[in-house]
Structures are given as structure tokens and as C-alpha cells.
């Protein structure tokens, strides 16, 4: 700033202006003291007391006596104060005591005009240079200005760039990352002396006295204030107020400080009443603490506090004791607790309102140089016999060898022998050229290599399930035990929601995962299990009934989405919504509270087994209890089932004979149908703690043909008696479902011991086979891929099949048969072998493992459930066009191919078995696997409203006539409105940004479809309000138009229907092949839980959009293209659907008239207009009449 024009006589003020100084307070410096005596002296006034809440001088310090201080700046990251002087020197002071921290030269001849602190250093501005130094003075970068440029001010923006302005007719934007020009903005009025920024504008103060408000993107002038005629001194912005001080032109005395501050209201963009002050203002700052007060500083050392909209008081004037020097620089700390003044004599004055002042609210620690440590020799006590003289080293004076110099023969260097490679690494290693690649088996802790191999146990089982210490990565075994693909997956939400989340990173297949953020989504793995059983998939998609909440119907809708998806995840929101309404599910404790689901308190292993029993029973009842035909509203029934029988019973049902024998000899026999079996493990002898070896087939047979003693009522004895209850089966099911019931440490220990027995048995068998082999195969550089062959490397002999059986107790294939003589027989069977003709004639069957569901224990996330599923050929044929079988891991939206042995391996320290499915080989050949869509045009017929008060005169739509039934390719305008069931859960990061943990749960409240062609184009044929039984926390009336009571059947006057009824209408339209036109349909279909092919969706939000630009609202597009003023107070779905149709017609018109270039040109004009209006529609009534004239009125029809 140029102060040459200031009147030096302005400092002669009467003593009355200093009345606020305490009379008993001595001045900090003697006014008669010679300044030359202060060279290098720091002034510290310990005796001064600071009054709380009132600013007073805390400390003063001198950098260079007689050198004016031209720039002051409080560090924004550390507790430091920076100053720059007239000779280009920069000095920093630490803390309120103003201890000198660093001092370095920036320029030899030019003034330091402005300072600004960054995370890594300090920006220093001179007339021709911008330099960045570390806080210690090291150079980071040096940016010279163009020839002829003269800087006056800098402004660091929010996007890692800095704006430089001065006497030149442009402002330069410099990228701080590349230290290069990013932009150059031409100015209409040169001479930028001060720059400020808010979230709305850049503010530029010009030497001519003007203040211009500029756009944050284009730097174009939006508004302009002509503040002072003689020049601008300083200005500041806070909230909606801008205050400026400057100079006025006097005809006799030239320029003089104007004692009227100009104050502007940024809401109305006009000046308010000027503020008269009692000092000549040179600097001003807003210091918002309790109020938006202003600090006005004069050049002579006086400063005054006042409100920008009030009157200045003489009592609010304070004085900085500058010993006759002029103030040339000023700054306020970010905490508003401290102010700093720099005068022309080289002195820095620190004022604060508290003795324990802090410059920032949150400052990081400052790095100080290490003190110089001088080595001192220890003092030797010569009188002590045991003092080692080697404490004082002596130089080696002679060339004679030392005693420690051993001869070479006795000191042969021998390097430490490297430990052998882990056999697991050698087993899984793939060789490419001379380099081997293998996955980390994670048998050791990170960065630790064991050398004592004999005592080392390299197994996960040595780790305790509970970490010994909750602190530190090294004490968390689960961090290493649980493979990454088995861990709980979460969705990272951004500003765009799910649009920029990379689901392909978790799923490279074409199968669809399921999203986990919905309440009670713990059953996602079992939903996938049911989907990949072909008879169930066909059964539920053929099923349709009139019950509002039918799990079989909802599963059919969900499986239809899984069929259509090409790798994108789906969500089971409608299925889980119906699941929460089933009373039996609540009674069984299957409905989890949000707190239990998030904190991991739920026992997921036991819960999913109960859910497995519940869903099979529920599907069996729902598909069996059909009254009349199976289809909806009288259409033809499906061939998969009829009244009184169920495919679920055929598939899983097993007729069981339960006999109860009392000790009196009375035997009672009852028959029943069971859909699954529960594992029962043998009781352990309390004296003998060793667990015996059992075969899985033996335990399974005991569990199916269960025999146990219990108290039961005997009709013969007429009292409760000890009875022996025996269960036998009469037939074998097509799919054998097993609940493993590993719910305690005792069952887990039993499973672990049996796995060890099975593994040792397999290793012994392999050793026996290797001993019989006389000539081992020669070692090759490539790995043996054949599982049947043994491979030998570096002295290790092992078989891949045996290694894969570690932690495996269950077989991949079982042989089961029932005979009158022997009853049920179950034995393990080689997977690749078939039964002989004799065995098949005897009724034996082979059962292959097709599903295993483990509970993953993870102390960090509370655990989760996954599924290993053997996907059959038909699914691969539909999705990929190939014919093969493959095992996959399903972990919510993570899907990954796995080896078949992974489905049988259960390391119970982190992977506990829960559910097993064994399917009879080729069982699906006796089922009709055709799917006939049960949804027909009858769903579009007129239906009664659930609302009791709804009248015919209130109808807002006209149903389709028979002649208007949709055809493939027809246009249908669609819009939906929603309400909120659960609010969004988010956390605030340390940098102030918001991170979404769990999005808000929305529910569809209104769905509208309008005709897209024909004489009644624009007339709605669906306008359904969706009844909900769940609690609504926010009706979002401003955006949805839904009011409390609209969804209540008792008081609503709307056409109220069930979600299932409206869902069927939309499904029929999708299956017919109509094309939906709307604005933002992606979110609509997501909340409705529909999957629509992309070629059937016409979304105007993307048609009127340029790449890497913002999405434009429907209201602004309607105003710009159609001259319609919509969505005034609330949203109306009929209006929005009609408008979207009109916009699509407009897009087709633009495309036909000029092609893509014409559309792009129009869109550029649209974005330019939107930036000018800040994307706000001007208040106008011109569009209302036009909007109603386009389509015929519904009420008129």
C-alpha cells in the first residue's frame, strides 16, 4: 500500500481520546528513549496485567530498529506470528511470549507486501516476486512476475491456487502444485490493492476507490460498489456485510482519510447508512466474537471498536504505544483473540484479550531445532579399582596388531542361513520364467522371520480368538486371520451417493450381488442360496397371489431382478419390508434392531439357522395355501404346483416317523414332514477329556435318525414318564438341508478336533502311497496342476489334495440309501465316481455339496455371514453363454470364484459352519423349470382404493381402456415421490467434511404414469398413493407434496393402494417393453426396487447435460425450454411427469433440426444462462397458462 500521500500531522490528537487507558498503568516504553538503543532487544512486559475480555498490550518485540514493518500475518497452522519489513526480511515469533523462531532474507531491495501461511511453508509477496519458504527459511519455489508487473496483493483460494493482483490490468492465478500460471483474468479497472473471498464472490478493492464482486468460476464482475473518490485503503467482508475505509479528495489539502466507513448489505447489494468513527481509518477488520464488531485502526496508533450498523463511541478508542512511530501493518489471528501491529520503527506490538492467548483454535505442534549437544568426557575416579579406563578413548598410536584382531583362519565370515520357504508357498506357487508367484499364506506376523523352527507352530489355531490387547495392530490376530474377501464389505458413500462407487472392483462376474445397508440384510447370503436352486427360482417366479405381504411373491420379484442384472448389485428392500411384517419372524427374534446390527451384538450363526428354518416353512405354506388358481386375478395357473402340494415339500421334504417308547411298554408312532435336520454331537465324557474320532457321515446319520431320552406324557401311565424317542425317515429328500448348530465353544472344539483327525488321516494315506512309489517323478520348473499327482520340491513331499483338506471335515459327496434291513446308511464317497447299476437298483443316491454358509468371526466389525455356492451350468449358460460349473463366494456385493475345497474348510477360530445343503445328483431333471410370467394386463384394470374417504370426484387419473393397452416402444411419463423412514447417519471428519455412514431409508409414497402418445397424451393412467405400515419420520412435503394423513387409509382422500399392486403395474409395463420418460429415474427405480433395461429408460437429466458439468433441475429446464414455472411451493408428480415428456419432445425437435452440434450449442447456452442466474428460476407467472394448455385436463375428461 502506498502511504506517501498521507498527512503526517494526522497523529496530533488531544489527550481526551486516550481516556480508556488505565491511569495507573505505566507506558511500556519511555517516549524519550533513543530507538537506536533497541537494536536486537526483545521487549517483554511481564509486569503488565491483561484484562479478560478487553484487548490490551501483551508483548512487544523489535526485529530491526528503524526498518519499517510492512506486513504482519498470524500463522494459520501453528502458534506463530510472521512479519516482513521494508528491506525484504522476514522474521517469525513463537507464541504469546514472542520468542524469535526464524529469520531469513526474501529480497535484497523490495518490500515484503503480504504474507500468507500454508501447510508446508509461508508465501512471501514482493513487488516482482512470489516466493514460498519453509518455516525454517528453506526455499520451496520462486515465482517471478512478468516484466512490468507490480504486485500489491495475494489471495489463496480454496483449490490450491493463489491469485496475484497489482498495478497491472490483470490478475494471475498460479497453481501451487505445479507453480505455473493456471489462468489470467483481464481487469476493466487496473490496480488491485486488496482481495478477499467468501463462498459467493471474490472481492477486489481497487486503488481508484471501487470494490468489485466477481464470480468464483469466471472472475467476471457481478456487482460493483463505488466506495471512495480518492482511493481505497482497506475493506473486509463478514456474513452479509462489507465495510470499507478510504480517502476523500479535498480541493485544498488533496487526499485525506475519510472518517465515514462505507457499509454495504450484500443481500440487497446496496449501501446502508455510513458509519462515522472518531479516528482516521487506515485498516479495518471484522472481529466476530459475540457480535460482528469492527476494529478500525489509524496510522497514528489509535484503534476503535464499533458495530457496523450502530454508532461509534469515543469510549471504545484504544492506543498502541508506538513511541511516535506510524502503524504500517496489522493483522488479526484466526481465533480473534490476538491482534498484531507493525510500526515504522521496526517494532511489533501484540495485543490480546486474555493472558493465555492462542492464535488458532486448533494448532499443530511446532518443530524446534535440536539443541547442540557437546560431548563431555566422564570424570574418572582414580582411587576406585574397578573403574574401566576405556571410558576415555585413546587414539591408536602404534601399528602393532590388537588382541581383538583375530587371524583369518579363525575368523572366516559365515552368513546366516536363510530359513526354508513355507510349504504352502511352494505348493501354490506359479512359475513364470525364473520367477515364482504365490499368495501370502499369512502364517507369520508381518515383518517377522522365525529362525527357531523346531519350537515354532505355524498354524492359525495357536492364536486366541480374543486379542490379548485391544491396542495396536500386532495384538489383533483377526487382522491377519480373516482373508480380505471374507471380511465385511461396506459401501463408501460420496456426494453422488452410489454413482461413483466401483462395484466392479468387488464383482468381476455377471452375477448380481446384494447391497448390505438395508435393515435385516444379514440374510443376503441365504437369498443367494435360494436363488441358485433352480426349482425354487422357477417356483417363486411362477407364483403370484393376492396377499399384500407374501414372501414367495417378493422373492419372485427379486429373483427376476437378479436374472436381468449383468453384474450390478440389487437390493432386497421390498422383500425385507414384507419380511418385517410377518408376525412369526418377529416372534422368532429374526427382526434385528438397528443397534444390534451395527454393534455386532447379534449371534449371526444361530440367527441364520433360525432364518433358514423359517423361510423354508414360510415358502412351503405360502405355495401350498393357494386358494383357487395360482395366478393373479384369474389368470391361468402354473404347471409347477397345484392346490394342496408344494414344490418346497417335494424338494426339501422328508417324511419322518417319530416313535415314543415309555418304560411301561406303550409305544406311540407319529408321522410328520420335516424340511431340514439339525446336527447333534455326542456328549463328551467328563472323566475322559479327549474327543474321539468320528466320521461326518456317522454324525449325520445319528442326527437324522436321532435317539434321545426325555420326559413325555404317557396316556397309559397317565403322567409324565421317561421315554425313549426315536426318529426314522421313510424317504430321502432331493435336497438335504443341515443346520450345523456350532453355537458354543464345545461344538467348535469338537469340529476342530475332527478336522485335525481327518487331515492327519489324509496325510498318512498320502505318505503310504508315496512309500509304495519306487521312482518319484523328476522335478520340473513348473508347478504340478494335477491334483492326483504328488510334487516334490526342496525336500518337501506333499499332495495338493491333502493340503486342501486342512480344516476340512465334511466331504464333497455323500452316498445315502434306505433299506428295510439296515435302515439309513450314509458313507463318504469320492466326488468323481458314479454309482454302479447294482447300487442304483438298491435305491442308493449320491448327494453333492452345493452350499455351505459359514459365520465369519471378526472382532473389528462384529462378524458377517457369507455363502459358498456351487453355481450350475444353467446359470452360466444364461449369464455368460458358457457351460460349466464353478464354486463362488457370495459376500453381499462381493462375488469371487473359489476352489471347491474352500467350501469344506472351516477354521473355527474365524470361520464357523452354519448351514450345509447337499443336493441329490441330477435331482432337477424331474422338475419343470419353465417360467411363465403370471403378470398380465388385468393388473392395469380399475381397482378400489384403500382409503375410506376417497370419492370418485377426487380421481386424478383415468385408467387405460382396452384400446389403449401399451405396446412395445410406447412412451410413458413416470415420476415418483418418496418419504423418509430412517434418517441418514453421517459423521463429521476432522477437516469439516461429512462422511455418510448409512444413507437414509426411503419409501415410495406416490407413483404416477401418464400417457406418452395418442389423443389423451399427458393424461395420467396411474396415480397411486402407496399405503405404508411403517413409521414415517419425514414426509418431505416441500419436495414430495405428500402430507401427513395422505398415506393413512382411515383419513386419506387419495387413491390409496398397496405397494405390491402398483409394483405389478410397473412390472407389466416393463415386461411389455414400454419406454419410461422422466427426470432422475435412476433414483426412482432404485427406491421402488425395480430393474429396468437401459434401452427402456429415457432420462431427461442426461439428455440435457454436458460432460463434467452439473446436473440441471427439472424446474430450470422447464423454465428455460418450455417457459413453464413448475414446482412453485411443492412438487406434483403429475406435473413433473408431463414436463419430462415435453422436454423429451423438445430434445427430439432439437436433434432433428440441427443434429448433435445444434444440441451441444443449445446446451452451452443453457449452462451459461444457468451460471448467470445461479441456477435459480426468476419469479415469473408467464408459464402457468402455457403449461395447462399443452395437455387436456383430467377433470374435464
PDB file of N, CA and C in Angstrom, residues 465 603 742-751 908:
ATOM      1  N   UNK A 465      -8.901 -66.518  20.115  1.00  0.00           N
ATOM      2  CA  UNK A 465      -9.981 -65.856  19.375  1.00  0.00           C
ATOM      3  C   UNK A 465     -10.123 -64.406  19.811  1.00  0.00           C
ATOM      4  N   UNK A 603     -26.101 -62.728  17.395  1.00  0.00           N
ATOM      5  CA  UNK A 603     -25.412 -64.005  17.184  1.00  0.00           C
ATOM      6  C   UNK A 603     -25.819 -64.512  15.808  1.00  0.00           C
ATOM      7  N   UNK A 742     -23.236 -75.153  15.444  1.00  0.00           N
ATOM      8  CA  UNK A 742     -21.960 -74.920  16.133  1.00  0.00           C
ATOM      9  C   UNK A 742     -22.094 -73.570  16.829  1.00  0.00           C
ATOM     10  N   UNK A 743     -22.779 -73.570  17.982  1.00  0.00           N
ATOM     11  CA  UNK A 743     -23.152 -72.328  18.652  1.00  0.00           C
ATOM     12  C   UNK A 743     -22.401 -72.092  19.952  1.00  0.00           C
ATOM     13  N   UNK A 744     -21.523 -72.995  20.336  1.00  0.00           N
ATOM     14  CA  UNK A 744     -20.772 -72.821  21.579  1.00  0.00           C
ATOM     15  C   UNK A 744     -19.340 -73.288  21.369  1.00  0.00           C
ATOM     16  N   UNK A 745     -18.517 -73.018  22.359  1.00  0.00           N
ATOM     17  CA  UNK A 745     -17.108 -73.406  22.266  1.00  0.00           C
ATOM     18  C   UNK A 745     -16.951 -74.921  22.249  1.00  0.00           C
ATOM     19  N   UNK A 746     -17.882 -75.653  22.883  1.00  0.00           N
ATOM     20  CA  UNK A 746     -17.778 -77.116  22.926  1.00  0.00           C
ATOM     21  C   UNK A 746     -17.963 -77.708  21.533  1.00  0.00           C
ATOM     22  N   UNK A 747     -18.993 -77.235  20.804  1.00  0.00           N
ATOM     23  CA  UNK A 747     -19.193 -77.734  19.441  1.00  0.00           C
ATOM     24  C   UNK A 747     -18.056 -77.310  18.513  1.00  0.00           C
ATOM     25  N   UNK A 748     -17.539 -76.075  18.707  1.00  0.00           N
ATOM     26  CA  UNK A 748     -16.432 -75.622  17.872  1.00  0.00           C
ATOM     27  C   UNK A 748     -15.178 -76.460  18.107  1.00  0.00           C
ATOM     28  N   UNK A 749     -14.926 -76.816  19.366  1.00  0.00           N
ATOM     29  CA  UNK A 749     -13.767 -77.652  19.674  1.00  0.00           C
ATOM     30  C   UNK A 749     -13.939 -79.047  19.071  1.00  0.00           C
ATOM     31  N   UNK A 750     -15.160 -79.578  19.118  1.00  0.00           N
ATOM     32  CA  UNK A 750     -15.409 -80.885  18.510  1.00  0.00           C
ATOM     33  C   UNK A 750     -15.137 -80.831  17.009  1.00  0.00           C
ATOM     34  N   UNK A 751     -15.624 -79.786  16.345  1.00  0.00           N
ATOM     35  CA  UNK A 751     -15.413 -79.656  14.903  1.00  0.00           C
ATOM     36  C   UNK A 751     -13.924 -79.510  14.585  1.00  0.00           C
ATOM     37  N   UNK A 908     -12.399 -72.956  12.676  1.00  0.00           N
ATOM     38  CA  UNK A 908     -13.438 -72.456  13.579  1.00  0.00           C
ATOM     39  C   UNK A 908     -12.962 -71.287  14.421  1.00  0.00           C
TER      40      UNK A 908
END
